[in-house]
mmCIF file with all atom_site columns, C-alpha atoms in Angstrom:
data_model
loop_
_atom_site.group_PDB
_atom_site.id
_atom_site.type_symbol
_atom_site.label_atom_id
_atom_site.label_alt_id
_atom_site.label_comp_id
_atom_site.label_asym_id
_atom_site.label_entity_id
_atom_site.label_seq_id
_atom_site.pdbx_PDB_ins_code
_atom_site.Cartn_x
_atom_site.Cartn_y
_atom_site.Cartn_z
_atom_site.occupancy
_atom_site.B_iso_or_equiv
_atom_site.pdbx_formal_charge
_atom_site.auth_seq_id
_atom_site.auth_comp_id
_atom_site.auth_asym_id
_atom_site.auth_atom_id
_atom_site.pdbx_PDB_model_num
ATOM 1   C CA . ALA A 1 1   ? 144.833 -95.986 97.707  1.00 53.00 ? 6   ALA A CA 1
ATOM 2   C CA . LYS A 1 2   ? 145.711 -93.000 99.869  1.00 60.00 ? 7   LYS A CA 1
ATOM 3   C CA . GLU A 1 3   ? 146.948 -93.103 103.357 1.00 66.00 ? 8   GLU A CA 1
ATOM 4   C CA . SER A 1 4   ? 145.247 -91.332 105.927 1.00 65.00 ? 9   SER A CA 1
ATOM 5   C CA . PRO A 1 5   ? 147.086 -89.104 108.029 1.00 63.00 ? 10  PRO A CA 1
ATOM 6   C CA . PRO A 1 6   ? 148.248 -90.277 111.436 1.00 69.00 ? 11  PRO A CA 1
ATOM 7   C CA . LYS A 1 7   ? 145.480 -90.178 114.166 1.00 73.00 ? 12  LYS A CA 1
ATOM 8   C CA . GLU A 1 8   ? 147.367 -87.870 116.427 1.00 74.00 ? 13  GLU A CA 1
ATOM 9   C CA . ILE A 1 9   ? 147.334 -85.358 113.661 1.00 68.00 ? 14  ILE A CA 1
ATOM 10  C CA . VAL A 1 10  ? 143.740 -85.734 113.065 1.00 65.00 ? 15  VAL A CA 1
ATOM 11  C CA . ASN A 1 11  ? 143.093 -85.458 116.849 1.00 71.00 ? 16  ASN A CA 1
ATOM 12  C CA . LYS A 1 12  ? 144.964 -82.174 117.233 1.00 67.00 ? 17  LYS A CA 1
ATOM 13  C CA . ILE A 1 13  ? 143.313 -80.640 114.235 1.00 65.00 ? 18  ILE A CA 1
ATOM 14  C CA . LYS A 1 14  ? 140.021 -81.630 115.756 1.00 64.00 ? 19  LYS A CA 1
ATOM 15  C CA . SER A 1 15  ? 140.862 -80.099 119.188 1.00 65.00 ? 20  SER A CA 1
ATOM 16  C CA . ASN A 1 16  ? 142.190 -77.120 117.644 1.00 60.00 ? 21  ASN A CA 1
ATOM 17  C CA . ILE A 1 17  ? 138.937 -76.399 115.678 1.00 58.00 ? 22  ILE A CA 1
ATOM 18  C CA . GLU A 1 18  ? 136.719 -77.447 118.671 1.00 52.00 ? 23  GLU A CA 1
ATOM 19  C CA . SER A 1 19  ? 138.433 -75.165 121.298 1.00 53.00 ? 24  SER A CA 1
ATOM 20  C CA . PRO A 1 20  ? 141.064 -72.830 119.953 1.00 51.00 ? 25  PRO A CA 1
ATOM 21  C CA . LYS A 1 21  ? 143.610 -71.704 122.183 1.00 53.00 ? 26  LYS A CA 1
ATOM 22  C CA . ARG A 1 22  ? 143.089 -68.122 123.283 1.00 54.00 ? 27  ARG A CA 1
ATOM 23  C CA . GLY A 1 23  ? 146.409 -67.185 124.110 1.00 53.00 ? 28  GLY A CA 1
ATOM 24  C CA . GLY A 1 24  ? 147.858 -66.633 120.669 1.00 53.00 ? 29  GLY A CA 1
ATOM 25  C CA . GLN A 1 25  ? 144.778 -64.702 119.550 1.00 56.00 ? 30  GLN A CA 1
ATOM 26  C CA . LYS A 1 26  ? 144.307 -61.184 119.165 1.00 55.00 ? 31  LYS A CA 1
ATOM 27  C CA . PRO A 1 27  ? 141.707 -59.698 121.778 1.00 54.00 ? 32  PRO A CA 1
ATOM 28  C CA . ARG A 1 28  ? 138.502 -59.091 120.097 1.00 55.00 ? 33  ARG A CA 1
ATOM 29  C CA . SER A 1 29  ? 137.800 -55.381 119.306 1.00 52.00 ? 34  SER A CA 1
ATOM 30  C CA . PRO A 1 30  ? 134.700 -53.693 120.785 1.00 53.00 ? 35  PRO A CA 1
ATOM 31  C CA . SER A 1 31  ? 131.598 -53.983 118.560 1.00 49.00 ? 36  SER A CA 1
ATOM 32  C CA . PRO A 1 32  ? 131.259 -51.221 115.860 1.00 54.00 ? 37  PRO A CA 1
ATOM 33  C CA . VAL A 1 33  ? 127.513 -51.176 116.700 1.00 53.00 ? 38  VAL A CA 1
ATOM 34  C CA . LYS A 1 34  ? 126.744 -48.083 118.708 1.00 59.00 ? 39  LYS A CA 1
ATOM 35  C CA . THR A 1 35  ? 124.117 -48.499 121.210 1.00 71.00 ? 40  THR A CA 1
ATOM 36  C CA . PHE A 1 36  ? 121.583 -45.769 121.601 1.00 78.00 ? 41  PHE A CA 1
ATOM 37  C CA . ASP A 1 37  ? 119.826 -44.622 124.680 1.00 82.00 ? 42  ASP A CA 1
ATOM 38  C CA . ALA A 1 38  ? 116.126 -43.733 125.264 1.00 86.00 ? 43  ALA A CA 1
ATOM 39  C CA . GLU A 1 39  ? 116.946 -39.950 124.677 1.00 87.00 ? 44  GLU A CA 1
ATOM 40  C CA . SER A 1 40  ? 118.453 -40.695 121.340 1.00 87.00 ? 45  SER A CA 1
ATOM 41  C CA . PHE A 1 41  ? 115.356 -42.699 120.443 1.00 88.00 ? 46  PHE A CA 1
ATOM 42  C CA . ARG A 1 42  ? 112.918 -39.801 121.622 1.00 88.00 ? 47  ARG A CA 1
ATOM 43  C CA . LEU A 1 43  ? 114.870 -37.190 119.639 1.00 89.00 ? 48  LEU A CA 1
ATOM 44  C CA . ALA A 1 44  ? 114.849 -39.289 116.572 1.00 89.00 ? 49  ALA A CA 1
ATOM 45  C CA . ARG A 1 45  ? 111.031 -39.726 116.842 1.00 89.00 ? 50  ARG A CA 1
ATOM 46  C CA . LYS A 1 46  ? 110.668 -36.027 117.395 1.00 89.00 ? 51  LYS A CA 1
ATOM 47  C CA . LEU A 1 47  ? 112.837 -35.298 114.280 1.00 88.00 ? 52  LEU A CA 1
ATOM 48  C CA . ALA A 1 48  ? 110.833 -37.703 112.432 1.00 89.00 ? 53  ALA A CA 1
ATOM 49  C CA . GLN A 1 49  ? 107.543 -36.077 113.113 1.00 88.00 ? 54  GLN A CA 1
ATOM 50  C CA . GLU A 1 50  ? 108.927 -32.632 112.346 1.00 86.00 ? 55  GLU A CA 1
ATOM 51  C CA . VAL A 1 51  ? 109.964 -33.512 108.676 1.00 88.00 ? 56  VAL A CA 1
ATOM 52  C CA . ALA A 1 52  ? 107.112 -36.036 108.128 1.00 86.00 ? 57  ALA A CA 1
ATOM 53  C CA . ASP A 1 53  ? 104.547 -33.700 106.536 1.00 80.00 ? 58  ASP A CA 1
ATOM 54  C CA . CYS A 1 54  ? 107.108 -31.191 105.058 1.00 83.00 ? 59  CYS A CA 1
ATOM 55  C CA . PRO A 1 55  ? 108.164 -31.038 101.265 1.00 85.00 ? 60  PRO A CA 1
ATOM 56  C CA . PRO A 1 56  ? 112.050 -31.606 101.047 1.00 78.00 ? 61  PRO A CA 1
ATOM 57  C CA . ASP A 1 57  ? 112.611 -27.865 100.196 1.00 82.00 ? 62  ASP A CA 1
ATOM 58  C CA . CYS A 1 58  ? 110.800 -26.573 103.396 1.00 87.00 ? 63  CYS A CA 1
ATOM 59  C CA . ILE A 1 59  ? 112.376 -29.009 106.089 1.00 88.00 ? 64  ILE A CA 1
ATOM 60  C CA . MET A 1 60  ? 113.720 -26.744 109.075 1.00 90.00 ? 65  MET A CA 1
ATOM 61  C CA . VAL A 1 61  ? 114.914 -28.252 112.261 1.00 90.00 ? 66  VAL A CA 1
ATOM 62  C CA . ARG A 1 62  ? 117.050 -26.979 115.071 1.00 91.00 ? 67  ARG A CA 1
ATOM 63  C CA . ALA A 1 63  ? 120.677 -27.152 114.998 1.00 91.00 ? 68  ALA A CA 1
ATOM 64  C CA . LYS A 1 64  ? 121.032 -28.506 118.355 1.00 91.00 ? 69  LYS A CA 1
ATOM 65  C CA . ASP A 1 65  ? 118.796 -31.458 117.525 1.00 91.00 ? 70  ASP A CA 1
ATOM 66  C CA . LEU A 1 66  ? 120.772 -32.276 114.549 1.00 89.00 ? 71  LEU A CA 1
ATOM 67  C CA . GLN A 1 67  ? 123.863 -32.192 116.934 1.00 89.00 ? 72  GLN A CA 1
ATOM 68  C CA . LYS A 1 68  ? 122.366 -34.326 119.616 1.00 89.00 ? 73  LYS A CA 1
ATOM 69  C CA . CYS A 1 69  ? 120.610 -37.193 117.424 1.00 89.00 ? 74  CYS A CA 1
ATOM 70  C CA . PRO A 1 70  ? 122.833 -39.793 116.337 1.00 89.00 ? 75  PRO A CA 1
ATOM 71  C CA . LYS A 1 71  ? 123.313 -39.824 112.549 1.00 87.00 ? 76  LYS A CA 1
ATOM 72  C CA . ALA A 1 72  ? 122.037 -43.419 112.320 1.00 87.00 ? 77  ALA A CA 1
ATOM 73  C CA . LEU A 1 73  ? 118.728 -42.383 113.621 1.00 89.00 ? 78  LEU A CA 1
ATOM 74  C CA . LEU A 1 74  ? 117.974 -39.312 111.574 1.00 89.00 ? 79  LEU A CA 1
ATOM 75  C CA . PRO A 1 75  ? 114.963 -39.609 109.538 1.00 90.00 ? 80  PRO A CA 1
ATOM 76  C CA . PRO A 1 76  ? 115.500 -40.889 105.869 1.00 89.00 ? 81  PRO A CA 1
ATOM 77  C CA . GLU A 1 77  ? 114.135 -37.525 104.580 1.00 88.00 ? 82  GLU A CA 1
ATOM 78  C CA . LEU A 1 78  ? 117.118 -35.585 105.795 1.00 89.00 ? 83  LEU A CA 1
ATOM 79  C CA . ASP A 1 79  ? 120.285 -35.690 103.553 1.00 91.00 ? 84  ASP A CA 1
ATOM 80  C CA . LYS A 1 80  ? 123.053 -36.607 106.149 1.00 90.00 ? 85  LYS A CA 1
ATOM 81  C CA . ALA A 1 81  ? 125.904 -35.125 104.133 1.00 90.00 ? 86  ALA A CA 1
ATOM 82  C CA . HIS A 1 82  ? 124.289 -31.801 103.818 1.00 92.00 ? 87  HIS A CA 1
ATOM 83  C CA . LEU A 1 83  ? 122.633 -31.285 107.567 1.00 92.00 ? 88  LEU A CA 1
ATOM 84  C CA . GLU A 1 84  ? 123.510 -27.557 107.242 1.00 92.00 ? 89  GLU A CA 1
ATOM 85  C CA . GLU A 1 85  ? 120.845 -27.106 104.668 1.00 92.00 ? 90  GLU A CA 1
ATOM 86  C CA . TYR A 1 86  ? 117.903 -27.908 107.292 1.00 91.00 ? 91  TYR A CA 1
ATOM 87  C CA . ILE A 1 87  ? 118.662 -25.090 109.718 1.00 92.00 ? 92  ILE A CA 1
ATOM 88  C CA . SER A 1 88  ? 117.800 -21.341 109.587 1.00 92.00 ? 93  SER A CA 1
ATOM 89  C CA . ASP A 1 89  ? 120.065 -18.766 108.511 1.00 93.00 ? 94  ASP A CA 1
ATOM 90  C CA . THR A 1 90  ? 120.194 -17.361 111.981 1.00 93.00 ? 95  THR A CA 1
ATOM 91  C CA . GLU A 1 91  ? 120.919 -20.753 113.580 1.00 93.00 ? 96  GLU A CA 1
ATOM 92  C CA . PHE A 1 92  ? 123.533 -21.538 110.769 1.00 93.00 ? 97  PHE A CA 1
ATOM 93  C CA . ARG A 1 93  ? 125.340 -18.109 111.812 1.00 94.00 ? 98  ARG A CA 1
ATOM 94  C CA . ARG A 1 94  ? 125.139 -19.008 115.307 1.00 93.00 ? 99  ARG A CA 1
ATOM 95  C CA . THR A 1 95  ? 126.099 -22.669 114.930 1.00 92.00 ? 100 THR A CA 1
ATOM 96  C CA . LEU A 1 96  ? 128.694 -22.255 112.315 1.00 91.00 ? 101 LEU A CA 1
ATOM 97  C CA . GLY A 1 97  ? 129.996 -18.825 113.101 1.00 93.00 ? 102 GLY A CA 1
ATOM 98  C CA . MET A 1 98  ? 129.609 -17.558 109.415 1.00 94.00 ? 103 MET A CA 1
ATOM 99  C CA . SER A 1 99  ? 126.839 -16.650 106.967 1.00 95.00 ? 104 SER A CA 1
ATOM 100 C CA . ARG A 1 100 ? 125.801 -19.315 104.349 1.00 94.00 ? 105 ARG A CA 1
ATOM 101 C CA . GLU A 1 101 ? 127.490 -16.828 101.611 1.00 95.00 ? 106 GLU A CA 1
ATOM 102 C CA . GLU A 1 102 ? 130.706 -17.165 103.279 1.00 96.00 ? 107 GLU A CA 1
ATOM 103 C CA . TYR A 1 103 ? 130.411 -20.871 104.154 1.00 94.00 ? 108 TYR A CA 1
ATOM 104 C CA . GLU A 1 104 ? 129.767 -21.485 100.209 1.00 94.00 ? 109 GLU A CA 1
ATOM 105 C CA . THR A 1 105 ? 132.998 -19.797 99.209  1.00 95.00 ? 110 THR A CA 1
ATOM 106 C CA . TYR A 1 106 ? 134.732 -22.728 101.012 1.00 94.00 ? 111 TYR A CA 1
ATOM 107 C CA . SER A 1 107 ? 136.162 -25.663 99.507  1.00 94.00 ? 112 SER A CA 1
ATOM 108 C CA . GLU A 1 108 ? 134.145 -28.945 99.876  1.00 93.00 ? 113 GLU A CA 1
ATOM 109 C CA . TRP A 1 109 ? 137.005 -30.202 102.165 1.00 93.00 ? 114 TRP A CA 1
ATOM 110 C CA . ARG A 1 110 ? 136.952 -27.193 104.373 1.00 94.00 ? 115 ARG A CA 1
ATOM 111 C CA . GLN A 1 111 ? 133.218 -27.197 104.595 1.00 93.00 ? 116 GLN A CA 1
ATOM 112 C CA . GLN A 1 112 ? 133.221 -30.673 105.856 1.00 92.00 ? 117 GLN A CA 1
ATOM 113 C CA . GLU A 1 113 ? 135.947 -29.748 108.357 1.00 93.00 ? 118 GLU A CA 1
ATOM 114 C CA . VAL A 1 114 ? 133.529 -26.978 109.636 1.00 92.00 ? 119 VAL A CA 1
ATOM 115 C CA . LYS A 1 115 ? 130.535 -29.208 109.691 1.00 92.00 ? 120 LYS A CA 1
ATOM 116 C CA . LYS A 1 116 ? 132.826 -31.866 111.781 1.00 91.00 ? 121 LYS A CA 1
ATOM 117 C CA . GLU A 1 117 ? 133.773 -29.213 114.230 1.00 91.00 ? 122 GLU A CA 1
ATOM 118 C CA . GLN A 1 118 ? 130.064 -28.243 114.956 1.00 90.00 ? 123 GLN A CA 1
ATOM 119 C CA . GLY A 1 119 ? 128.737 -31.970 114.931 1.00 87.00 ? 124 GLY A CA 1
ATOM 120 C CA . LEU A 1 120 ? 126.630 -31.472 111.542 1.00 85.00 ? 125 LEU A CA 1
ATOM 121 C CA . PHE A 1 121 ? 128.510 -34.222 109.771 1.00 77.00 ? 126 PHE A CA 1
#
């Protein structure tokens, strides 16, 4: 027959499981889930209404709205990796500082950098 471990070891293990010591543990990192304010939800609802009845190739929204709305709340109809496709040519030039034609000559990583700088990524 196997011997059971000494009672003092069993009690030590139980106490560590039930109430671990806080001193040796790393502090908890903040939650990765971002909370959204009422304005974020209002803007998300507005965008959802704007794109609801549009065919995918006709969707146009304001760059400012795309920049302000948290990406997690954007309507599913919008391709989050290509938000620049949903703004007019005039807003494209004003927001990104170049024409679509010039933008298309950039490499993919450079296009992403430009979009990140302007909050469209």
